[in-house]
Short mmCIF file of N, CA and C and ligand atoms in Angstrom, two decimals:
data_model
loop_
_atom_site.label_atom_id
_atom_site.label_comp_id
_atom_site.label_asym_id
_atom_site.label_seq_id
_atom_site.Cartn_x
_atom_site.Cartn_y
_atom_site.Cartn_z
N MET A 24 4.59 -190.47 153.84
CA MET A 24 4.03 -189.48 152.96
C MET A 24 3.05 -188.96 153.05
N ALA A 25 1.83 -188.92 153.91
CA ALA A 25 0.88 -189.38 154.51
C ALA A 25 0.59 -187.70 154.96
N ASP A 26 -1.03 -186.97 154.44
CA ASP A 26 -1.33 -185.88 155.45
C ASP A 26 0.00 -184.34 154.94
N ASP A 27 0.44 -184.55 153.75
CA ASP A 27 1.12 -183.46 153.43
C ASP A 27 -0.08 -182.61 152.20
N ASN A 28 -0.52 -181.51 153.01
CA ASN A 28 -1.31 -180.51 152.01
C ASN A 28 -0.27 -179.85 151.12
N PRO A 29 -0.65 -178.93 150.32
CA PRO A 29 -0.23 -178.55 149.04
C PRO A 29 1.04 -177.40 149.50
N ARG A 30 0.71 -176.91 150.53
CA ARG A 30 1.08 -175.49 151.27
C ARG A 30 2.49 -176.39 151.91
N ASP A 31 2.39 -177.53 152.96
CA ASP A 31 3.30 -177.76 152.98
C ASP A 31 4.95 -178.33 152.57
N LEU A 32 4.05 -178.92 151.19
CA LEU A 32 5.18 -179.33 150.56
C LEU A 32 5.82 -177.88 149.87
N TYR A 33 5.11 -176.83 149.35
CA TYR A 33 5.83 -176.00 148.99
C TYR A 33 6.71 -175.76 149.91
N ILE A 34 6.55 -175.50 152.06
CA ILE A 34 7.43 -174.84 152.68
C ILE A 34 9.00 -175.59 152.13
N ARG A 35 8.14 -176.95 152.46
CA ARG A 35 9.07 -177.84 152.58
C ARG A 35 10.03 -177.69 151.67
N ALA A 36 9.84 -177.65 150.49
CA ALA A 36 10.40 -177.06 149.36
C ALA A 36 11.31 -176.04 149.08
N LEU A 37 10.55 -174.78 149.68
CA LEU A 37 11.57 -173.91 150.11
C LEU A 37 12.91 -173.95 150.81
N LYS A 38 12.20 -174.20 151.95
CA LYS A 38 13.51 -174.87 153.36
C LYS A 38 14.66 -175.65 152.52
N ASN A 39 14.49 -176.48 151.56
CA ASN A 39 15.37 -177.56 150.84
C ASN A 39 16.33 -176.41 149.89
N THR A 40 15.31 -175.59 149.24
CA THR A 40 16.47 -175.02 148.06
C THR A 40 17.50 -174.05 148.95
N HIS A 41 16.64 -173.27 150.03
CA HIS A 41 17.73 -172.59 150.96
C HIS A 41 18.48 -173.38 151.56
N ALA A 42 18.45 -174.49 152.22
CA ALA A 42 19.54 -175.55 152.28
C ALA A 42 20.53 -175.10 151.34
N LEU A 43 20.40 -175.75 149.97
CA LEU A 43 20.83 -175.94 149.29
C LEU A 43 21.95 -174.69 148.59
N GLU A 44 20.87 -173.65 148.75
CA GLU A 44 21.77 -172.36 148.11
C GLU A 44 22.91 -172.21 149.48
N GLN A 45 22.63 -172.69 150.91
CA GLN A 45 23.44 -172.33 151.26
C GLN A 45 24.50 -172.50 151.19
N GLN A 46 24.79 -174.04 151.28
CA GLN A 46 25.93 -175.12 150.83
C GLN A 46 26.56 -174.51 149.56
N ALA A 47 25.70 -174.41 148.32
CA ALA A 47 25.93 -173.34 146.98
C ALA A 47 27.07 -172.56 147.70
N LEU A 48 26.87 -171.29 148.70
CA LEU A 48 27.69 -170.45 148.89
C LEU A 48 29.01 -170.91 149.47
N GLN A 49 28.79 -171.97 150.57
CA GLN A 49 30.07 -172.01 151.23
C GLN A 49 31.18 -172.95 149.86
N ILE A 50 30.68 -174.17 149.26
CA ILE A 50 31.50 -174.44 148.48
C ILE A 50 32.09 -173.46 147.07
N MET A 51 31.33 -172.73 146.78
CA MET A 51 31.73 -171.15 145.65
C MET A 51 33.24 -170.46 146.87
N GLU A 52 32.41 -170.07 148.18
CA GLU A 52 33.21 -168.84 149.22
C GLU A 52 34.83 -170.19 148.92
N ARG A 53 34.89 -171.08 149.23
CA ARG A 53 35.81 -172.12 149.64
C ARG A 53 36.97 -171.54 148.26
N GLN A 54 36.29 -172.22 147.08
CA GLN A 54 36.98 -172.07 145.99
C GLN A 54 37.43 -170.73 145.16
N VAL A 55 36.80 -169.75 145.52
CA VAL A 55 36.94 -168.69 144.49
C VAL A 55 38.54 -168.40 145.15
N GLU A 56 38.84 -168.19 146.84
CA GLU A 56 39.96 -168.15 146.66
C GLU A 56 41.43 -168.26 145.58
N ARG A 57 40.97 -169.83 145.82
CA ARG A 57 42.50 -170.01 144.54
C ARG A 57 42.09 -169.98 143.44
N LEU A 58 41.63 -168.97 142.70
CA LEU A 58 41.64 -169.18 141.39
C LEU A 58 42.01 -168.34 140.68
N ASP A 59 43.18 -167.69 141.11
CA ASP A 59 43.89 -166.75 140.82
C ASP A 59 44.14 -166.68 139.26
N GLN A 60 44.51 -167.65 139.34
CA GLN A 60 45.12 -168.00 137.34
C GLN A 60 43.81 -168.86 136.32
N TYR A 61 43.18 -168.55 136.68
CA TYR A 61 41.41 -168.64 136.04
C TYR A 61 40.71 -167.62 135.99
N PRO A 62 41.25 -166.20 135.93
CA PRO A 62 40.44 -165.08 135.85
C PRO A 62 39.20 -164.87 135.42
N GLU A 63 38.71 -165.68 134.45
CA GLU A 63 37.66 -165.52 133.90
C GLU A 63 36.23 -166.50 134.98
N MET A 64 36.57 -168.07 135.28
CA MET A 64 36.35 -168.66 136.15
C MET A 64 36.03 -168.27 137.78
N GLU A 65 37.28 -167.22 137.89
CA GLU A 65 37.61 -166.17 138.89
C GLU A 65 35.58 -165.18 139.10
N GLN A 66 36.00 -164.27 138.02
CA GLN A 66 34.86 -163.76 138.21
C GLN A 66 33.27 -164.58 137.59
N ALA A 67 33.42 -165.40 137.14
CA ALA A 67 32.11 -165.84 137.12
C ALA A 67 31.54 -166.12 138.57
N LEU A 68 32.54 -167.12 139.28
CA LEU A 68 32.39 -167.05 140.40
C LEU A 68 31.86 -166.51 141.44
N ARG A 69 32.16 -165.20 141.33
CA ARG A 69 31.84 -163.73 142.18
C ARG A 69 31.07 -163.42 142.17
N ARG A 70 30.51 -162.98 140.36
CA ARG A 70 29.56 -163.00 140.04
C ARG A 70 27.85 -163.62 140.45
N HIS A 71 28.43 -164.95 140.53
CA HIS A 71 27.37 -166.28 140.99
C HIS A 71 26.88 -166.38 142.60
N ILE A 72 28.18 -165.52 143.25
CA ILE A 72 27.93 -165.71 143.99
C ILE A 72 26.88 -164.49 144.89
N GLN A 73 27.36 -163.35 144.34
CA GLN A 73 26.45 -162.10 144.07
C GLN A 73 24.75 -162.84 144.27
N GLU A 74 25.07 -163.53 143.57
CA GLU A 74 23.12 -163.72 142.70
C GLU A 74 22.82 -164.37 143.75
N THR A 75 23.81 -165.45 144.44
CA THR A 75 23.30 -166.50 145.63
C THR A 75 22.70 -165.95 146.63
N HIS A 76 23.30 -165.03 147.23
CA HIS A 76 22.89 -164.04 148.45
C HIS A 76 21.75 -164.02 147.52
N GLY A 77 21.15 -163.03 146.22
CA GLY A 77 19.84 -162.31 146.51
C GLY A 77 19.07 -163.47 146.26
N GLN A 78 19.34 -165.07 145.94
CA GLN A 78 18.51 -166.05 145.64
C GLN A 78 18.47 -166.87 147.31
N ARG A 79 19.25 -166.91 147.70
CA ARG A 79 18.73 -167.11 149.13
C ARG A 79 17.97 -165.91 150.04
N ASP A 80 18.13 -164.59 149.65
CA ASP A 80 16.90 -164.02 150.43
C ASP A 80 15.69 -164.05 149.83
N ARG A 81 15.60 -164.34 148.18
CA ARG A 81 14.09 -164.56 148.03
C ARG A 81 13.78 -165.77 148.32
N LEU A 82 14.23 -166.52 148.93
CA LEU A 82 13.69 -167.74 149.77
C LEU A 82 13.46 -167.80 151.14
N GLU A 83 14.39 -166.73 151.33
CA GLU A 83 14.05 -166.20 152.97
C GLU A 83 12.92 -165.90 153.34
N GLU A 84 12.47 -163.98 151.91
CA GLU A 84 11.29 -164.06 152.34
C GLU A 84 9.89 -164.63 151.66
N ALA A 85 10.23 -165.59 150.93
CA ALA A 85 9.16 -166.12 151.15
C ALA A 85 8.84 -167.65 151.95
N LEU A 86 9.48 -167.50 152.60
CA LEU A 86 9.04 -168.22 154.01
C LEU A 86 8.73 -167.55 155.38
N LEU A 87 9.59 -166.46 155.16
CA LEU A 87 8.66 -164.88 156.26
C LEU A 87 7.37 -164.95 156.26
N GLY A 88 6.83 -165.09 154.59
CA GLY A 88 5.37 -165.22 154.04
C GLY A 88 4.39 -165.88 154.39
N PHE A 89 4.99 -167.32 154.71
CA PHE A 89 4.13 -168.53 155.73
C PHE A 89 5.00 -168.63 157.40
N ASN A 90 5.38 -167.15 157.86
CA ASN A 90 6.17 -167.22 159.39
C ASN A 90 6.86 -168.54 159.18
N GLU A 91 7.83 -168.63 158.76
CA GLU A 91 8.78 -169.72 158.58
C GLU A 91 10.29 -169.32 158.64
N LYS A 92 10.56 -170.09 159.54
CA LYS A 92 12.06 -169.55 158.93
C LYS A 92 13.32 -170.70 158.24
N PRO A 93 14.17 -170.21 157.85
CA PRO A 93 15.09 -171.28 156.70
C PRO A 93 15.13 -172.39 158.05
N SER A 94 14.84 -174.18 157.84
CA SER A 94 16.25 -174.54 158.59
C SER A 94 17.32 -174.25 158.94
N ALA A 95 17.84 -174.76 160.14
CA ALA A 95 19.51 -174.99 160.31
C ALA A 95 20.07 -175.30 159.29
N LEU A 96 21.11 -175.43 158.57
CA LEU A 96 22.05 -175.99 157.19
C LEU A 96 22.23 -177.28 157.39
N LYS A 97 21.45 -177.46 156.41
CA LYS A 97 21.29 -179.61 156.51
C LYS A 97 22.78 -179.57 155.79
N GLU A 98 23.51 -180.62 156.71
CA GLU A 98 24.47 -180.57 155.84
C GLU A 98 25.24 -181.25 155.13
N GLY A 99 24.55 -181.52 153.88
CA GLY A 99 25.31 -182.61 152.53
C GLY A 99 23.44 -182.75 151.80
N VAL A 100 22.86 -181.51 151.57
CA VAL A 100 21.78 -181.97 150.90
C VAL A 100 22.28 -181.95 149.34
N LEU A 101 23.28 -181.45 149.09
CA LEU A 101 23.85 -181.76 147.51
C LEU A 101 24.59 -182.98 147.52
N GLY A 102 24.18 -183.77 148.80
CA GLY A 102 24.80 -185.86 148.85
C GLY A 102 25.80 -185.73 147.82
N PHE A 103 26.39 -186.08 147.07
CA PHE A 103 27.75 -186.70 146.38
C PHE A 103 28.22 -185.48 145.74
N VAL A 104 27.00 -184.53 144.88
CA VAL A 104 27.96 -183.69 144.58
C VAL A 104 28.71 -182.60 145.51
N GLY A 105 28.66 -182.11 146.37
CA GLY A 105 28.86 -181.83 148.10
C GLY A 105 29.89 -182.64 147.95
N ASN A 106 29.90 -183.59 148.64
CA ASN A 106 31.12 -184.46 148.64
C ASN A 106 32.07 -184.29 147.40
N MET A 107 31.91 -184.09 146.34
CA MET A 107 32.34 -184.28 145.43
C MET A 107 33.24 -182.95 145.59
N ALA A 108 32.54 -181.68 145.56
CA ALA A 108 32.98 -180.06 145.31
C ALA A 108 33.92 -180.28 147.15
N SER A 109 33.54 -181.16 147.97
CA SER A 109 34.21 -180.81 149.09
C SER A 109 35.98 -181.19 148.92
N LEU A 110 36.42 -182.09 147.87
CA LEU A 110 37.42 -182.87 148.06
C LEU A 110 38.49 -181.87 147.69
N THR A 111 39.62 -181.94 148.71
CA THR A 111 40.53 -181.18 148.50
C THR A 111 41.89 -182.24 147.54
N HIS A 112 42.61 -181.55 146.72
CA HIS A 112 43.23 -182.69 146.05
C HIS A 112 44.66 -181.83 146.08
N ALA A 113 45.45 -181.43 147.76
CA ALA A 113 45.96 -180.21 147.89
C ALA A 113 47.54 -180.72 147.12
N GLY A 114 48.31 -180.28 146.41
CA GLY A 114 49.40 -180.67 146.07
C GLY A 114 49.70 -181.85 144.48
N PHE A 115 48.34 -181.47 143.76
CA PHE A 115 48.88 -182.06 142.39
C PHE A 115 48.47 -180.93 141.66
N GLY A 116 47.82 -179.86 142.08
CA GLY A 116 47.49 -178.96 141.37
C GLY A 116 46.46 -179.05 140.24
N ASP A 117 45.35 -179.89 140.40
CA ASP A 117 44.12 -180.05 139.38
C ASP A 117 42.97 -179.72 140.25
N GLU A 118 43.19 -179.17 141.47
CA GLU A 118 42.23 -179.07 142.27
C GLU A 118 40.76 -177.85 141.28
N ILE A 119 41.31 -177.08 140.41
CA ILE A 119 40.18 -176.37 139.23
C ILE A 119 39.89 -177.98 139.05
N LEU A 120 40.28 -178.72 137.92
CA LEU A 120 39.10 -179.50 137.14
C LEU A 120 38.20 -180.18 138.22
N LYS A 121 38.66 -180.40 139.42
CA LYS A 121 37.82 -181.44 139.86
C LYS A 121 36.56 -180.39 140.13
N ASP A 122 37.11 -179.11 140.87
CA ASP A 122 35.73 -177.98 141.08
C ASP A 122 34.89 -177.76 139.61
N THR A 123 35.90 -177.48 138.72
CA THR A 123 34.93 -177.61 137.22
C THR A 123 33.49 -178.68 136.82
N TYR A 124 33.92 -179.38 137.60
CA TYR A 124 33.40 -180.87 137.38
C TYR A 124 32.25 -181.20 138.53
N ALA A 125 32.59 -180.07 139.16
CA ALA A 125 31.60 -180.58 140.24
C ALA A 125 31.21 -179.90 140.48
N ASN A 126 31.21 -177.86 140.03
CA ASN A 126 30.44 -176.94 139.54
C ASN A 126 29.70 -177.40 138.29
N HIS A 127 30.24 -177.96 137.65
CA HIS A 127 29.05 -178.66 136.40
C HIS A 127 27.93 -179.31 137.07
N ALA A 128 28.40 -179.73 137.73
CA ALA A 128 26.80 -181.05 138.96
C ALA A 128 25.86 -180.38 139.64
N PHE A 129 26.60 -179.12 140.19
CA PHE A 129 25.74 -178.83 141.38
C PHE A 129 25.40 -177.43 140.86
N GLU A 130 25.49 -176.94 139.57
CA GLU A 130 24.63 -175.76 139.14
C GLU A 130 23.75 -176.66 138.28
N ASN A 131 23.88 -177.95 137.70
CA ASN A 131 22.50 -178.15 136.94
C ASN A 131 21.81 -178.91 138.34
N PHE A 132 21.80 -179.51 139.38
CA PHE A 132 21.53 -179.93 140.53
C PHE A 132 20.55 -178.72 140.91
N GLU A 133 20.81 -177.34 140.41
CA GLU A 133 20.20 -176.25 141.49
C GLU A 133 19.10 -175.82 140.38
N VAL A 134 19.21 -176.10 139.18
CA VAL A 134 18.41 -176.09 137.68
C VAL A 134 17.28 -177.11 138.07
N ALA A 135 17.37 -177.88 138.30
CA ALA A 135 16.45 -179.10 138.44
C ALA A 135 15.61 -178.58 139.77
N ALA A 136 16.74 -177.83 140.73
CA ALA A 136 15.64 -177.62 141.93
C ALA A 136 14.60 -176.83 142.09
N TYR A 137 15.65 -175.55 141.58
CA TYR A 137 14.34 -174.57 140.63
C TYR A 137 13.04 -174.50 139.72
N LYS A 138 13.50 -175.90 139.04
CA LYS A 138 12.04 -176.22 138.58
C LYS A 138 11.14 -177.40 139.12
N SER A 139 11.60 -178.13 140.00
CA SER A 139 10.63 -178.60 140.91
C SER A 139 10.06 -177.66 141.94
N LEU A 140 10.93 -176.92 141.96
CA LEU A 140 10.60 -175.68 143.35
C LEU A 140 8.94 -174.81 142.52
N LEU A 141 9.05 -174.47 141.61
CA LEU A 141 8.39 -173.93 140.53
C LEU A 141 6.79 -174.82 140.09
N THR A 142 7.03 -175.60 140.08
CA THR A 142 6.16 -177.19 139.92
C THR A 142 5.34 -177.32 140.64
N ILE A 143 6.17 -177.13 141.94
CA ILE A 143 5.06 -177.49 143.43
C ILE A 143 4.27 -176.44 143.67
N ALA A 144 5.01 -174.68 143.24
CA ALA A 144 4.48 -173.76 143.53
C ALA A 144 3.28 -173.83 142.99
N GLU A 145 3.26 -173.81 141.42
CA GLU A 145 1.85 -174.12 140.82
C GLU A 145 0.71 -174.95 141.58
N ILE A 146 1.36 -175.87 141.89
CA ILE A 146 0.65 -177.38 142.25
C ILE A 146 -0.16 -176.59 143.49
N ALA A 147 0.68 -175.17 144.46
CA ALA A 147 0.89 -174.86 145.53
C ALA A 147 -0.59 -173.80 145.42
N GLY A 148 -0.69 -173.50 144.31
CA GLY A 148 -1.26 -172.49 143.82
C GLY A 148 -0.50 -170.49 144.80
N GLU A 149 0.48 -170.93 144.48
CA GLU A 149 1.40 -169.61 144.41
C GLU A 149 1.79 -168.92 143.55
N ARG A 150 1.17 -167.50 143.55
CA ARG A 150 1.62 -166.63 142.52
C ARG A 150 2.48 -166.32 141.77
N SER A 151 3.36 -165.64 143.66
CA SER A 151 4.38 -164.98 143.48
C SER A 151 5.43 -165.43 143.34
N THR A 152 5.89 -166.29 141.96
CA THR A 152 7.26 -166.77 141.47
C THR A 152 8.37 -165.98 140.81
N ALA A 153 8.05 -164.52 140.33
CA ALA A 153 8.85 -164.57 139.58
C ALA A 153 10.59 -164.11 140.13
N GLY A 154 10.39 -164.12 141.49
CA GLY A 154 12.04 -164.52 141.44
C GLY A 154 12.35 -165.78 141.65
N PHE A 155 11.69 -166.83 141.53
CA PHE A 155 12.42 -168.08 141.77
C PHE A 155 12.56 -168.31 140.16
N GLU A 156 11.38 -167.42 139.18
CA GLU A 156 12.04 -167.67 137.76
C GLU A 156 13.29 -167.10 137.28
N GLN A 157 13.47 -166.13 138.22
CA GLN A 157 15.06 -165.61 137.97
C GLN A 157 16.29 -166.30 138.17
N SER A 158 15.97 -167.13 139.52
CA SER A 158 16.90 -167.57 140.19
C SER A 158 17.54 -168.62 138.94
N LEU A 159 15.99 -169.25 138.44
CA LEU A 159 16.10 -170.69 137.58
C LEU A 159 17.12 -170.27 136.58
N ARG A 160 16.68 -168.83 135.73
CA ARG A 160 17.22 -168.50 134.98
C ARG A 160 18.92 -167.84 135.14
N GLU A 161 19.73 -167.35 136.44
CA GLU A 161 21.02 -167.13 137.15
C GLU A 161 21.54 -168.74 137.08
N GLU A 162 20.85 -169.95 137.21
CA GLU A 162 21.16 -171.08 137.23
C GLU A 162 21.47 -171.71 135.71
N GLN A 163 20.71 -171.41 135.44
CA GLN A 163 20.98 -172.17 133.96
C GLN A 163 22.05 -171.37 133.58
N ALA A 164 22.08 -169.83 133.68
CA ALA A 164 23.26 -169.30 132.74
C ALA A 164 24.69 -169.68 133.39
N MET A 165 24.19 -170.37 134.80
CA MET A 165 26.10 -170.73 135.19
C MET A 165 26.23 -171.82 135.09
N ALA A 166 25.40 -172.59 135.02
CA ALA A 166 25.34 -174.17 134.34
C ALA A 166 26.05 -174.27 133.07
N ARG A 167 25.30 -173.29 132.21
CA ARG A 167 25.97 -172.85 130.56
C ARG A 167 27.12 -172.44 130.46
N PHE A 168 27.96 -171.40 131.69
CA PHE A 168 29.20 -170.62 131.57
C PHE A 168 29.81 -171.78 131.26
N ILE A 169 29.43 -173.00 132.72
CA ILE A 169 30.80 -173.80 132.94
C ILE A 169 30.89 -175.04 131.89
N HIS A 170 29.63 -175.04 131.96
CA HIS A 170 29.77 -175.88 130.61
C HIS A 170 30.52 -175.46 129.40
N ASP A 171 30.56 -174.29 128.67
CA ASP A 171 30.88 -173.67 127.52
C ASP A 171 32.35 -173.81 128.10
N ASN A 172 32.80 -173.46 129.51
CA ASN A 172 34.49 -173.49 129.18
C ASN A 172 35.42 -174.78 130.04
N VAL A 173 34.23 -175.67 129.97
CA VAL A 173 35.14 -176.72 130.36
C VAL A 173 36.76 -177.33 129.38
N GLU A 174 36.04 -177.23 128.74
CA GLU A 174 37.58 -176.83 127.20
C GLU A 174 38.40 -176.16 127.57
N ALA A 175 38.42 -174.39 128.00
CA ALA A 175 39.12 -173.94 128.40
C ALA A 175 39.31 -174.14 129.18
N ILE A 176 39.89 -173.84 130.28
CA ILE A 176 39.49 -174.99 131.26
C ILE A 176 41.09 -175.23 131.76
N THR A 177 40.41 -176.96 131.00
CA THR A 177 41.04 -177.74 130.68
C THR A 177 42.26 -177.72 129.99
N ARG A 178 42.83 -176.92 128.73
CA ARG A 178 43.55 -176.12 127.80
C ARG A 178 44.85 -175.43 129.12
N LYS A 179 44.12 -174.88 129.50
CA LYS A 179 44.94 -173.21 130.16
C LYS A 179 45.29 -175.11 131.49
N TYR A 180 45.32 -175.72 132.21
CA TYR A 180 45.66 -176.48 133.20
C TYR A 180 46.58 -176.86 133.15
N ALA A 181 46.25 -177.43 131.45
CA ALA A 181 47.75 -178.32 131.04
C ALA A 181 48.78 -177.40 130.96
N SER A 182 48.35 -176.10 129.86
CA SER A 182 49.85 -175.25 129.86
C SER A 182 50.61 -175.40 131.00
N LEU A 183 49.95 -174.87 132.38
CA LEU A 183 50.18 -174.45 133.39
C LEU A 183 51.36 -175.60 133.73
N ALA A 184 50.29 -176.71 133.75
CA ALA A 184 50.88 -177.80 134.41
C ALA A 184 52.87 -178.13 133.43
N ILE A 185 52.19 -178.10 131.78
CA ILE A 185 53.33 -178.93 131.26
C ILE A 185 53.89 -177.96 131.53
N ALA A 186 53.78 -176.44 131.25
CA ALA A 186 54.93 -175.36 131.40
C ALA A 186 55.76 -175.48 133.12
N GLY A 187 55.11 -176.00 133.97
CA GLY A 187 55.73 -175.82 135.12
C GLY A 187 56.92 -176.99 135.27
N GLU A 188 56.46 -178.17 134.56
CA GLU A 188 57.36 -179.17 134.52
C GLU A 188 58.78 -178.63 133.85
N LYS A 189 58.24 -178.36 132.70
CA LYS A 189 59.31 -177.62 132.02
C LYS A 189 60.81 -176.63 132.79
N ALA A 190 60.01 -176.18 133.87
CA ALA A 190 60.38 -175.17 134.40
C ALA A 190 61.58 -175.91 135.28
N LYS A 191 61.32 -176.87 135.99
CA LYS A 191 62.04 -177.73 136.35
C LYS A 191 63.16 -178.56 136.04
N ILE A 192 63.00 -178.51 134.88
CA ILE A 192 64.28 -179.06 133.68
C ILE A 192 65.23 -177.96 133.52
FE1 FE2 B 9 23.87 -171.52 141.58
#
């Protein structure tokens, strides 16, 4: 960790956050196709996918301003959260629960990443951070939406599972 100037730290943070958004897109795009029983979550996810494209563009623009390109996608930047999000539980019908837990975790992960990015921007004397403040608010809103919907999703899942079980008898 020697010889890092604030600008290097900022560029690294931009690249890491960019890789994070790339992975978030992959995860959400995989999930959104199997949410037809959960229209509210599907709608929120589709909206957030759109927002995430904007977030990624803002990061790319900031990197371009330093004549830097985003790094090739670093697999696993989300670590265990990413692993959890890519688990499939085909056949059990409870993917929605795991997806919800994983989304709750990774939206909060992104909230922390943007807070950190904004702090490093400040240390680096970077003034044009309004876009990242917007990204932070979008992540906080999505984290809040998931947080507020865990119970409703679980009830819906349970009623579908129980109805399916009854239908077999
Ligand atoms: Fe997000």
